[in-house]
Amino acid sequence: MVRRRLPEVTQRSRLLLAAFPLLRLSSVIREPLSAVAMSRFFTTGSDSESESSLSGEELVTKPVGGNYGKQPLLLSEDEEDTKRVVRSAKDKRFEELTNLIRTIRNAMKIRDVTKCLEEFELLGKAYGKAKSIVDKEGVPRFYIRILADLEDYLNELWEDKEGKKKMNKNNAKALSTLRQKIRKYNRDFESHITNYKQNPEQSADEDAEKNEEDSEGSSDEDEDDEGVSAAAFLKKKSEAPSGESRKFLKKMEDEDEDSEDSEDDEDWDTGSTSSDSDSEEEEGKQTVLASRFLKKAPTTEEDKKAAEKKREDKAKKKHDRKSKRLDEEEEDNEGGEWERVRGGVPLVKEKPKMFAKGTEITHAVVIKKLNEILQARGKKGTDRAAQIELLQLLVQIASENNLGEGVTVKIKFNIIASLYDYNPNLATYMKPEMWQKCLDCINELMDILFANPNIFVGENILEESENLHNADQPLRVRGCILTLVERMDEEFTKIMQNTDPHSQEYVEHLKDEAQVCTIIERVQRYLEEKGTTDEICRVYLRCILHTYYKFDYKAHQRQLTPPEGSSKSEQDQAENEGEDSAVLMERLCKYIYAKDRTDRIRTCAILCHIYHHALHSRWYQARDLMLMSHLQDNIQHADPPVQILYNRTMVQLGICAFRQGLTKDAHNALLDIQSSGRAKELLGQGLLLRSLQERNQEQEKVERRRQVPFHLHINLELLECVYLVSAMLLEIPYMAAHESDARRRMISKQFHHQLRVGERQPLLGPPESMREHVVAASKAMKMGDWKTCHSFIINEKMNGKVWDLFPEADKVRSMLVRKIQEESLRTYLFTYSSVYDSISMETLSDMFELDLPTVHSIISKMIINEELMASLDQPTQTVVMHRTEPTAQQNLALQLAEKLGSLVENNERVFDHKQGTYGGYFRDQKDGYRKNEGYMRRGGYRQQQSQTAY
């Protein structure tokens, strides 16, 4: 029998594979199953089979990238068949379910409810895919178990009130959602879950799952689970391709241990003999190559016992090595203490050391040590917390050795600066413990400065001219207490910006504002004695910024009920004797107006002053101050925080005008903010989603730092309601007066948009939202039905949403009722004036529940302003209508004339544009057309008719 010689390329590839076992190992891992044609070189069958397989086709191996060492290992067909696994649909579906269940259990261990919710939804979808299999086989017990366990777990979390408070927002929301879903889902499996809870024994499937998790968690145990039968839905480990890859990926340490007994424990294939010596060598090589890597699983009972014994020996050797290593470490530790360090290149840094034993503690030594500590400030790898501790320790050493208050003040300045530098990122805010340290340290520093008037601090003091210990002269320390307080105020704002406003934590942080205000007042008193004018203006502005947005309820109560000295207790009298916020704002702002030399501080002070006036319903003072300041002319050149303050002031001014019943002023003040559709962003109360897409990440961070803390927010729904109600009181009478005017203008585009939205609704039910209430009230006012309009504007729902938020809610409601009555009367007269020849004022008074002088006043104003073509008959107290209004046919004719006129003008412009002769002659001719040919609009028509009528 003659063998055909193998191609030269294949022989070379074999030699390379034999020479480099590591290459072969990587090839096996990379490509465990080769093509069928390539695997015939490692066949272990008879010579006749190999000849018949080789004689029919010619095998050509292609090198990959010119590197023959990367050729895949060629496996025989028989062995390929043993490794290929055909899995049933049941195994696949059940394995998918068990993987999801394992992920859910891991999430339950770490209390990640959000992950549980995501995986539970995936589990439901996977169960739906396996529905056909479940109908045949029945619901698997491991699925019932996870449903029961998950429901118990969620109920336990739900009953844990303290734990729910500590949950973050996402987990709390996911807990509520998942609890509802699992309760609804488990109704379909109620009988199964009940049976399971009565007999809660573990199924074989879950045993397999647990064993698999244990085998993954421990590196010392082997991965063969022979005592577990998972044939229901899991493959055996010996059949899985993952088991083969694990056998190749053993540690080098285990390979060295197994090398001694590997020949006895493994079952190797043997090649057939041949008469040809060359073929014997080749067969030998094939056998060696195949037997090198292709290990078969033990089949007989003796092989299993041998494998078990080998595992025990291996575990014993590993335990011995571990105990020996621990003994060596203990022996090494006898000479001195050792500490475990992290891997990687250590940072080369020298930690500043405190004074050596016996060193005399003097001013020079302490200052030198202080400079050593400060030199590490800002360097890479510097432990900022340790630096703060060293500075605090240095303060204690200085006080113990009585080095004087000058040294203590200097170190305190540096401690506060180090606390501010603890977070190098501008966006991050101080931790609560650091914030409390900062407040305590500033208070201690102020105590020292007030107790020692001979200490002078300032930025203009050079370090060379400092006097820290010479008591004969005033002590001079470089540092600015005002800068520290301004930074403290900024940190407080940053803390409030980064805290959830609806949590208890926000309330706790807000309580710190009292401490912040107290510190600012102390610095204010200190600088009034020793500070410059600029510093006093700066600290006054800080005090104003913490006062302007607060409503003074005590002053308001004193205005409503004048105090009686005999009935008041001493504590109440002391509180009433305190300075009103209005007096305080007046004093601080006037000082800034007179002394400040920077436009920014003066601008901020004016805006805060206007805001405070408007908040306390002092409309005329606020309006006059705004008009005299001329801020609206150049506010666009100010920086964004000042622009946000200007927008907030204008909004508060509009709300104040509305409370006073000045709807036109309120509408004008709120028009710019509300018409933009970006009120939330312009007031610094949040970012819109559409604007986030236009900004990059850095711009978004800058915008978020400009946001106003939640306790300074203006209610946007109240703001929109005030604007829409003001627009309704202006727009509805105007629409009634110019109903047939083709060129009437819109006073409020947003109000018209809301009206169009209401008209487009196919089904009109009772109003729900605030906007729907205003639209319904507008429709009622248009018909002159003031009572229906009143019921839509003022009711329990609107009171809770809007009107009860005002300080004097009853006063605002009574003002609104009167305004609705007056504007409904005007609308009624505009709408139905063409129906009446005359109407009695007493009838109008009874209809709109207004007194007779008010009705007389309203009608007189309408006649004077030529809004109503009528006259008053005083003896009979009636309104006599004049037939001056054009009929419907005349209105159509007027509109046609206006449209024809505009068409002629456009035609002439187009013609002249083509000819290029649009000049003075035609313009004069056009003017003549307008003047001489008697073209007049509806107003002219009405004027002419009114002249003939009188």
XYZ file of C-alpha atoms in Angstrom, residues 181-846:
666
model
C -44.920 44.746 38.316
C -43.954 41.660 40.334
C -47.261 41.661 42.208
C -49.176 41.860 38.936
C -46.942 39.264 37.255
C -47.135 36.762 40.105
C -50.923 36.527 39.867
C -50.508 34.121 36.941
C -48.229 31.878 39.059
C -50.101 32.158 42.349
C -50.756 28.437 42.750
C -47.164 27.506 41.841
C -45.739 30.038 44.306
C -48.046 28.806 47.059
C -46.942 25.212 46.492
C -43.325 26.268 46.455
C -43.606 28.175 49.731
C -45.216 25.152 51.365
C -42.324 22.940 50.217
C -39.356 25.283 49.685
C -36.798 22.649 48.718
C -34.072 23.492 46.238
C -34.358 22.104 42.768
C -31.506 20.410 41.018
C -31.325 23.301 38.631
C -30.625 25.779 41.370
C -28.100 23.460 42.986
C -26.251 23.481 39.704
C -26.488 27.235 39.606
C -25.106 27.561 43.111
C -22.294 25.126 42.484
C -21.396 27.008 39.350
C -21.255 30.286 41.252
C -19.123 28.691 43.971
C -16.736 27.243 41.414
C -16.357 30.673 39.812
C -15.822 32.361 43.167
C -13.052 30.090 44.494
C -9.791 29.527 42.638
C -8.802 26.443 44.645
C -11.715 24.162 43.643
C -11.926 22.234 40.424
C -14.708 22.897 37.956
C -16.160 19.391 37.624
C -19.602 19.114 39.265
C -20.154 15.389 39.171
C -22.668 15.276 41.999
C -25.126 17.578 40.255
C -27.457 16.458 37.511
C -28.450 19.484 35.464
C -29.585 17.546 32.437
C -32.942 19.286 32.540
C -31.652 22.521 31.101
C -27.821 22.645 31.362
C -25.128 20.755 29.469
C -22.617 18.653 31.297
C -19.324 20.330 31.909
C -17.405 17.638 30.101
C -19.454 18.262 26.947
C -19.318 22.067 26.998
C -16.693 23.795 24.882
C -16.093 26.170 27.789
C -14.772 23.231 29.830
C -12.225 22.394 27.128
C -11.001 25.961 27.006
C -10.660 25.972 30.782
C -8.483 22.872 30.645
C -6.120 24.658 28.279
C -6.135 27.855 30.333
C -4.777 26.443 33.563
C -2.191 28.258 35.562
C 1.458 27.617 34.840
C 1.888 26.634 38.444
C -0.614 23.792 38.106
C 0.969 22.663 34.845
C 4.307 22.239 36.606
C 2.685 20.169 39.313
C 0.762 18.005 36.881
C 3.720 17.335 34.611
C 4.907 14.408 36.762
C 1.698 12.394 36.658
C 0.246 13.592 33.377
C 1.233 10.443 31.477
C -0.492 8.132 33.978
C -3.744 10.080 34.263
C -4.498 10.832 30.642
C -5.872 8.663 27.865
C -3.926 9.111 24.624
C -4.711 7.982 21.093
C -2.242 5.743 19.345
C -1.394 5.782 15.664
C -1.463 2.697 13.383
C 1.761 1.077 12.246
C 3.076 1.153 8.717
C 5.692 -0.704 6.800
C 7.211 2.501 5.507
C 9.600 4.168 7.980
C 8.812 7.663 6.736
C 5.142 7.128 7.218
C 5.818 5.780 10.726
C 7.674 8.973 11.605
C 4.862 11.067 10.247
C 2.291 8.998 12.121
C 4.390 9.384 15.248
C 4.428 13.122 14.846
C 0.679 13.189 14.291
C 0.119 11.106 17.378
C 2.381 13.306 19.494
C 0.674 16.441 18.265
C -2.793 15.082 18.859
C -1.947 13.580 22.216
C -0.246 16.756 23.301
C -3.503 18.659 23.566
C -6.507 16.424 23.024
C -7.356 14.918 26.389
C -10.414 12.766 26.748
C -12.716 12.838 29.715
C -12.493 9.818 32.076
C -15.094 7.230 31.289
C -14.518 4.290 33.669
C -14.962 4.261 37.418
C -11.226 3.764 37.980
C -10.397 6.820 35.886
C -12.808 8.889 37.939
C -11.212 7.713 41.180
C -7.761 8.507 39.827
C -8.878 11.991 38.832
C -10.411 12.518 42.270
C -7.190 11.412 43.949
C -5.186 13.728 41.741
C -7.364 16.691 42.729
C -6.938 15.904 46.400
C -3.153 15.705 46.009
C -3.110 18.974 44.158
C -5.199 20.723 46.843
C -2.927 19.311 49.553
C 0.221 20.556 47.770
C -1.333 23.991 47.311
C -2.278 24.171 50.994
C 1.264 23.178 52.004
C 2.769 25.885 49.799
C 0.408 28.489 51.203
C 1.192 27.609 54.830
C 4.916 27.598 54.050
C 4.663 31.085 52.520
C 2.784 32.377 55.576
C 5.473 30.970 57.879
C 8.162 32.726 55.863
C 6.271 36.022 56.106
C 5.956 35.638 59.874
C 9.697 35.024 60.147
C 10.386 38.127 58.093
C 8.035 40.190 60.242
C 9.948 39.321 63.405
C 12.691 41.795 62.458
C 10.297 44.741 62.160
C 6.860 45.804 60.954
C 5.977 45.552 57.265
C 3.045 47.100 55.484
C 1.367 46.017 52.316
C 1.662 48.602 49.540
C -0.172 48.967 46.267
C 1.414 47.899 43.013
C 2.818 50.362 40.531
C 5.463 53.023 40.650
C 5.242 54.866 43.979
C 5.006 58.632 43.935
C 8.190 60.197 45.171
C 7.107 62.646 47.819
C 8.322 63.639 51.220
C 5.723 64.025 53.876
C 6.468 67.081 56.000
C 7.682 65.983 59.420
C 6.868 67.665 62.673
C 9.609 68.962 64.909
C 12.309 66.607 66.118
C 12.509 65.770 69.787
C 14.210 68.485 71.779
C 13.726 71.223 69.149
C 13.041 74.631 70.656
C 9.699 75.878 69.331
C 10.116 79.511 68.238
C 8.335 81.818 65.800
C 10.974 81.250 63.114
C 10.792 77.458 63.447
C 6.983 77.418 63.215
C 6.945 79.773 60.210
C 9.593 77.641 58.511
C 7.522 74.517 59.124
C 4.434 76.338 57.828
C 6.253 77.223 54.601
C 7.391 73.608 54.218
C 3.792 72.407 54.440
C 2.566 75.068 52.023
C 5.248 74.202 49.457
C 3.542 70.843 48.891
C 0.239 72.597 48.202
C -0.984 71.988 44.666
C 1.667 69.398 43.796
C 0.733 66.090 42.283
C 0.215 63.388 44.869
C -0.219 65.762 47.805
C -2.664 64.462 50.386
C -4.864 67.495 51.041
C -6.549 65.999 54.095
C -3.160 65.250 55.675
C -2.042 68.794 54.893
C -5.045 70.232 56.742
C -4.347 67.958 59.724
C -0.708 69.113 59.825
C -1.782 72.757 59.817
C -4.257 72.134 62.641
C -1.522 70.352 64.582
C 0.736 73.337 63.965
C -1.911 75.664 65.450
C -2.036 73.502 68.583
C 1.755 73.550 68.905
C 1.803 77.339 68.479
C -0.880 77.847 71.137
C 0.796 75.392 73.565
C 4.073 77.287 73.288
C 2.387 80.723 73.591
C 3.757 82.056 70.317
C 1.088 84.767 70.142
C -2.089 85.397 68.228
C -0.254 86.679 65.147
C 1.114 83.219 64.288
C -2.259 81.635 65.048
C -4.057 84.056 62.697
C -1.565 83.370 59.899
C -1.957 79.595 60.222
C -5.766 79.933 60.415
C -5.770 81.834 57.126
C -3.852 78.982 55.505
C -6.136 76.320 57.025
C -9.213 77.993 55.520
C -7.462 78.337 52.158
C -6.523 74.633 52.276
C -10.148 73.723 53.026
C -11.222 75.647 49.926
C -8.544 73.904 47.853
C -9.601 70.446 49.030
C -11.771 70.092 45.917
C -9.645 71.178 42.949
C -12.616 70.941 40.585
C -14.868 73.999 40.469
C -18.004 71.930 39.913
C -17.601 69.779 43.045
C -18.906 71.091 46.330
C -17.617 70.764 49.884
C -18.380 67.686 51.925
C -20.483 68.355 55.049
C -17.611 67.730 57.466
C -15.276 70.043 55.534
C -17.997 72.698 55.346
C -18.523 72.582 59.107
C -14.762 72.796 59.688
C -14.660 75.863 57.447
C -17.462 77.645 59.337
C -15.888 76.856 62.724
C -12.464 78.016 61.563
C -13.805 81.360 60.249
C -15.702 81.921 63.503
C -12.530 81.210 65.508
C -10.589 83.619 63.304
C -13.196 86.358 63.813
C -13.126 85.755 67.584
C -9.347 86.313 67.586
C -9.618 89.474 65.444
C -12.369 90.971 67.666
C -10.467 90.048 70.873
C -7.207 91.592 69.595
C -7.814 95.021 68.033
C -4.047 95.471 67.601
C -3.966 92.817 64.820
C -4.266 94.235 61.317
C -4.936 91.968 58.339
C -5.026 92.898 54.679
C -4.005 91.950 51.167
C -1.751 94.978 50.861
C 0.550 93.767 53.685
C 3.643 92.111 52.197
C 5.104 88.985 53.748
C 8.387 90.820 54.379
C 6.614 93.503 56.389
C 4.588 91.102 58.533
C 4.838 91.444 62.306
C 3.788 88.211 63.990
C 5.390 88.364 67.443
C 6.672 91.877 68.271
C 4.084 93.060 70.796
C 5.576 96.576 70.965
C 4.174 97.312 67.502
C 0.778 96.466 66.008
C 0.692 92.915 64.659
C 0.424 92.799 60.879
C -0.673 89.615 59.036
C -1.070 89.165 55.290
C -4.555 87.919 54.392
C -8.027 89.138 53.469
C -10.912 88.064 55.653
C -13.445 89.411 53.120
C -12.110 87.168 50.347
C -12.497 84.139 52.614
C -16.097 85.088 53.421
C -16.964 85.651 49.753
C -15.548 82.242 48.907
C -17.512 80.744 51.804
C -20.708 82.276 50.394
C -19.936 80.844 46.951
C -19.349 77.405 48.468
C -22.696 77.627 50.267
C -24.410 78.441 46.950
C -22.597 75.505 45.330
C -23.772 73.143 48.088
C -27.377 74.255 47.609
C -27.118 73.877 43.826
C -25.880 70.292 44.084
C -28.388 69.076 46.687
C -31.728 67.532 45.783
C -34.221 70.322 46.635
C -36.979 67.858 47.559
C -34.929 65.992 50.153
C -34.489 66.522 53.870
C -30.795 67.072 53.217
C -31.608 70.348 51.441
C -33.490 71.581 54.503
C -30.546 70.674 56.728
C -28.131 72.573 54.472
C -30.495 75.540 54.326
C -30.308 75.836 58.111
C -26.631 76.708 57.676
C -27.646 79.987 56.041
C -28.197 81.451 59.498
C -24.531 80.753 60.318
C -23.440 82.218 56.979
C -25.451 85.413 57.594
C -24.059 85.693 61.120
C -20.487 85.429 59.812
C -21.200 88.065 57.124
C -22.624 90.412 59.778
C -19.540 89.934 61.966
C -17.217 90.661 59.052
C -19.390 93.689 58.237
C -18.936 95.065 61.764
C -15.198 94.395 61.602
C -14.744 96.107 58.230
C -16.867 99.098 59.247
C -14.151 99.757 61.842
C -10.992 98.798 59.926
C -11.921 98.221 56.273
C -11.723 100.413 53.196
C -14.710 101.811 51.313
C -14.458 99.189 48.569
C -14.376 96.373 51.100
C -17.417 97.789 52.916
C -19.336 97.962 49.609
C -18.441 94.342 48.872
C -19.551 93.052 52.259
C -22.725 95.175 52.074
C -23.555 93.515 48.751
C -23.136 90.079 50.365
C -25.572 91.105 53.089
C -28.021 92.450 50.477
C -27.887 89.203 48.462
C -28.982 87.258 51.557
C -31.825 89.701 52.341
C -33.496 90.927 49.132
C -35.530 87.786 48.307
C -36.947 87.216 51.835
C -40.428 88.438 52.657
C -40.469 90.297 55.978
C -43.504 88.758 57.683
C -42.887 90.601 60.959
C -42.874 94.008 59.299
C -45.926 93.033 57.273
C -47.743 91.948 60.439
C -46.811 95.221 62.151
C -48.315 97.159 59.252
C -51.570 95.219 59.419
C -51.936 95.341 63.225
C -50.178 98.275 64.920
C -48.486 97.027 68.119
C -49.961 97.859 71.496
C -47.294 98.108 74.149
C -49.519 97.025 76.997
C -50.557 93.721 75.399
C -47.138 92.635 74.092
C -44.641 90.563 75.991
C -41.019 91.640 76.332
C -39.815 89.062 73.794
C -42.319 90.215 71.165
C -41.357 93.839 71.783
C -37.676 92.981 71.346
C -38.445 91.267 68.063
C -40.482 94.221 66.845
C -37.739 96.632 67.784
C -35.381 94.850 65.355
C -34.496 96.624 62.159
C -36.989 96.095 59.347
C -35.612 94.592 56.176
C -36.811 97.669 54.260
C -34.806 100.000 56.503
C -31.771 97.701 56.309
C -31.931 97.515 52.488
C -32.347 101.280 52.264
C -29.281 101.923 54.439
C -27.008 99.408 52.712
C -28.049 100.312 49.156
C -27.731 104.075 49.690
C -24.183 103.616 50.966
C -23.322 101.626 47.827
C -25.002 104.219 45.570
C -22.867 106.946 47.122
C -19.507 105.206 47.650
C -19.168 102.433 45.086
C -16.776 102.966 42.185
C -17.598 99.763 40.258
C -20.696 99.579 38.091
C -21.339 95.917 38.837
C -21.844 96.245 42.603
C -24.079 99.302 42.134
C -26.133 97.525 39.431
C -26.648 94.462 41.637
C -27.614 96.669 44.582
C -30.201 98.585 42.499
C -31.756 95.372 41.161
C -31.933 93.821 44.637
C -33.476 97.017 46.002
C -36.149 97.020 43.252
C -36.836 93.324 43.869
C -37.308 93.930 47.593
C -39.678 96.852 46.964
C -41.719 94.774 44.512
C -41.834 91.779 46.859
C -43.387 93.961 49.570
C -45.928 95.562 47.153
C -44.217 98.958 47.025
C -44.979 99.301 43.328
C -44.363 102.999 42.782
C -40.982 103.058 44.555
C -39.863 99.990 42.595
C -41.084 101.404 39.259
C -39.475 104.805 39.815
C -36.155 103.260 40.820
C -36.173 101.077 37.707
C -36.953 103.988 35.408
C -34.394 106.316 37.003
C -31.596 103.732 36.826
C -31.962 103.242 33.026
C -30.732 99.696 33.483
C -32.882 98.428 30.637
C -30.778 100.412 28.160
C -27.458 98.637 28.694
C -28.256 95.459 30.634
C -27.371 93.362 27.568
C -23.700 94.258 28.129
C -23.678 92.885 31.703
C -22.377 89.448 32.664
C -24.870 86.509 32.756
C -25.436 86.423 36.563
C -26.418 90.107 36.519
C -28.720 89.492 33.547
C -30.399 86.658 35.456
C -30.881 89.008 38.432
C -32.382 91.632 36.077
C -34.843 89.064 34.672
C -35.852 87.998 38.181
C -36.396 91.640 39.146
C -38.572 92.352 36.092
C -40.682 89.284 36.830
C -41.161 90.309 40.453
C -42.041 93.826 39.275
C -44.738 92.421 36.974
C -46.213 90.272 39.757
C -46.259 93.328 42.041
C -48.137 95.355 39.390
C -50.663 92.545 39.057
C -51.287 92.516 42.823
C -51.973 96.251 42.611
C -54.500 95.715 39.820
C -52.312 97.290 37.112
C -52.794 94.615 34.490
C -51.259 96.600 31.632
C -48.038 97.281 33.553
C -47.915 93.646 34.678
C -48.316 92.446 31.095
C -45.598 94.781 29.803
C -43.146 93.715 32.522
C -43.702 89.985 31.895
C -43.959 90.153 28.104
C -40.278 89.701 27.241
C -39.767 86.759 29.605
C -42.939 84.870 28.738
C -42.964 85.464 24.982
C -39.533 83.853 24.596
C -40.752 80.456 25.850
C -37.544 80.158 27.902
C -38.653 81.607 31.233
C -37.088 78.725 33.143
C -33.697 79.310 31.545
C -33.796 83.120 31.637
C -34.543 83.076 35.377
C -31.667 80.664 36.072
C -34.014 77.939 37.340
C -32.999 75.135 34.988
C -31.879 74.272 31.474
C -34.179 73.370 28.614
C -33.603 70.106 26.750
C -33.514 71.771 23.357
C -30.879 74.252 24.522
C -28.750 71.411 25.955
C -28.345 70.003 22.452
C -26.872 73.287 21.234
C -24.184 73.368 23.933
C -21.118 71.260 24.470
C -20.248 69.705 27.822
C -18.116 72.592 29.070
C -20.776 75.185 28.277
C -23.357 73.061 30.041
C -21.199 72.932 33.189
C -20.806 76.725 33.127
C -24.560 77.166 32.713
C -25.305 74.840 35.619
C -22.981 76.832 37.889
C -25.072 79.928 37.133
C -28.315 78.330 38.305
C -30.126 79.918 41.228
C -30.607 77.697 44.320
C -34.077 76.242 44.748
C -35.105 78.405 47.711
C -34.701 81.511 45.504
C -36.912 80.162 42.705
C -39.989 81.999 41.441
C -42.997 79.760 40.844
C -43.186 79.418 37.045
C -46.827 78.313 37.050
C -47.808 81.346 39.106
C -45.803 83.529 36.731
C -47.515 82.108 33.632
C -50.949 82.382 35.255
C -50.408 86.060 36.108
C -49.271 86.740 32.547
C -52.197 84.901 30.917
C -54.818 86.499 33.175
C -53.340 89.959 32.481
C -53.369 89.200 28.744
C -56.981 87.998 29.002
C -58.114 91.215 30.726
C -56.443 93.254 27.952
C -56.981 91.075 24.891
C -60.645 90.058 25.177
C -62.060 93.661 25.226
C -59.643 94.600 22.424
C -60.761 91.624 20.307
C -64.412 92.579 20.873
C -63.725 96.198 19.871
C -61.835 95.250 16.689
C -63.702 92.112 15.736
C -64.204 93.190 12.106
C -60.881 94.983 11.750
C -58.638 93.135 9.304
C -55.496 94.835 10.573
C -55.943 94.374 14.272
C -52.779 93.505 16.128
C -52.197 90.874 18.785
C -51.348 92.106 22.253
C -50.098 88.685 23.414
C -49.055 85.960 20.982
C -48.819 83.368 23.728
C -52.400 84.053 24.839
C -53.646 83.681 21.253
C -51.699 80.428 20.974
C -53.481 79.064 24.039
C -56.837 80.098 22.574
C -56.058 78.299 19.295
C -54.999 75.179 21.192
C -58.301 75.234 23.069
C -60.290 75.637 19.848
C -58.516 72.696 18.179
C -59.517 70.255 20.898
C -62.151 67.857 19.538
C -63.669 67.174 22.956
C -64.158 69.997 25.421
C -64.457 68.701 28.965
C -64.105 70.535 32.256
C -60.783 72.390 32.494
C -57.947 70.551 34.223
C -54.765 72.605 34.009
C -54.224 76.277 34.762
C -54.066 77.139 31.047
C -57.373 75.423 30.350
C -59.008 77.402 33.161
C -57.807 80.693 31.649
C -58.978 79.698 28.141
C -62.415 78.723 29.456
C -62.644 82.007 31.387
C -61.681 83.941 28.243
C -64.498 82.347 26.240
C -66.975 83.247 28.974
C -65.725 86.843 29.145
C -66.024 87.148 25.371
C -69.736 86.522 25.748
C -69.991 89.029 28.620
C -70.680 86.280 31.198
C -68.594 87.538 34.093
C -69.915 85.032 36.642
C -68.771 82.013 34.615
C -65.449 83.729 34.003
C -65.100 84.354 37.735
C -65.862 80.708 38.546
C -63.138 79.514 36.149
C -60.472 81.930 37.422
C -61.176 81.663 41.155
C -61.972 78.176 42.435
C -60.434 75.631 44.791
C -58.058 74.202 42.196
C -56.754 77.619 41.087
C -56.527 78.764 44.696
C -54.308 75.825 45.576
C -52.119 76.205 42.500
C -51.769 80.005 42.285
C -53.730 82.468 44.359
C -52.960 81.077 47.827
C -49.241 81.561 47.120
C -49.586 85.350 47.356
C -48.948 87.003 50.749
C -52.368 88.722 50.719
C -54.413 86.142 48.845
C -57.884 87.518 49.736
C -56.938 90.991 48.590
C -55.701 89.628 45.247
C -58.886 87.592 44.738
C -61.156 90.573 45.423
C -59.107 92.679 42.991
C -59.463 89.974 40.336
C -63.251 89.821 40.767
C -63.549 93.592 40.286
C -61.296 93.539 37.221
C -63.296 90.699 35.663
C -66.544 92.637 36.235
C -65.183 95.838 34.678
C -63.607 94.191 31.632
C -66.681 92.001 31.097
C -68.786 95.190 31.044
C -66.506 96.746 28.414
C -66.597 93.544 26.347
C -70.393 93.398 26.593
C -70.743 96.977 25.349
C -68.328 96.375 22.452
C -70.058 93.164 21.413
C -73.723 94.165 21.716
C -73.645 97.924 21.104
C -75.041 97.400 17.607
C -78.079 95.601 19.064
C -79.140 98.383 21.443
C -80.514 101.830 20.651
C -80.107 102.753 24.311
C -79.462 100.918 27.538
C -79.957 101.929 31.148
C -76.914 102.210 33.373
C -78.922 100.788 36.255
C -79.489 97.645 34.206
C -75.759 97.375 33.537
C -75.038 97.961 37.215
C -77.354 95.119 38.244
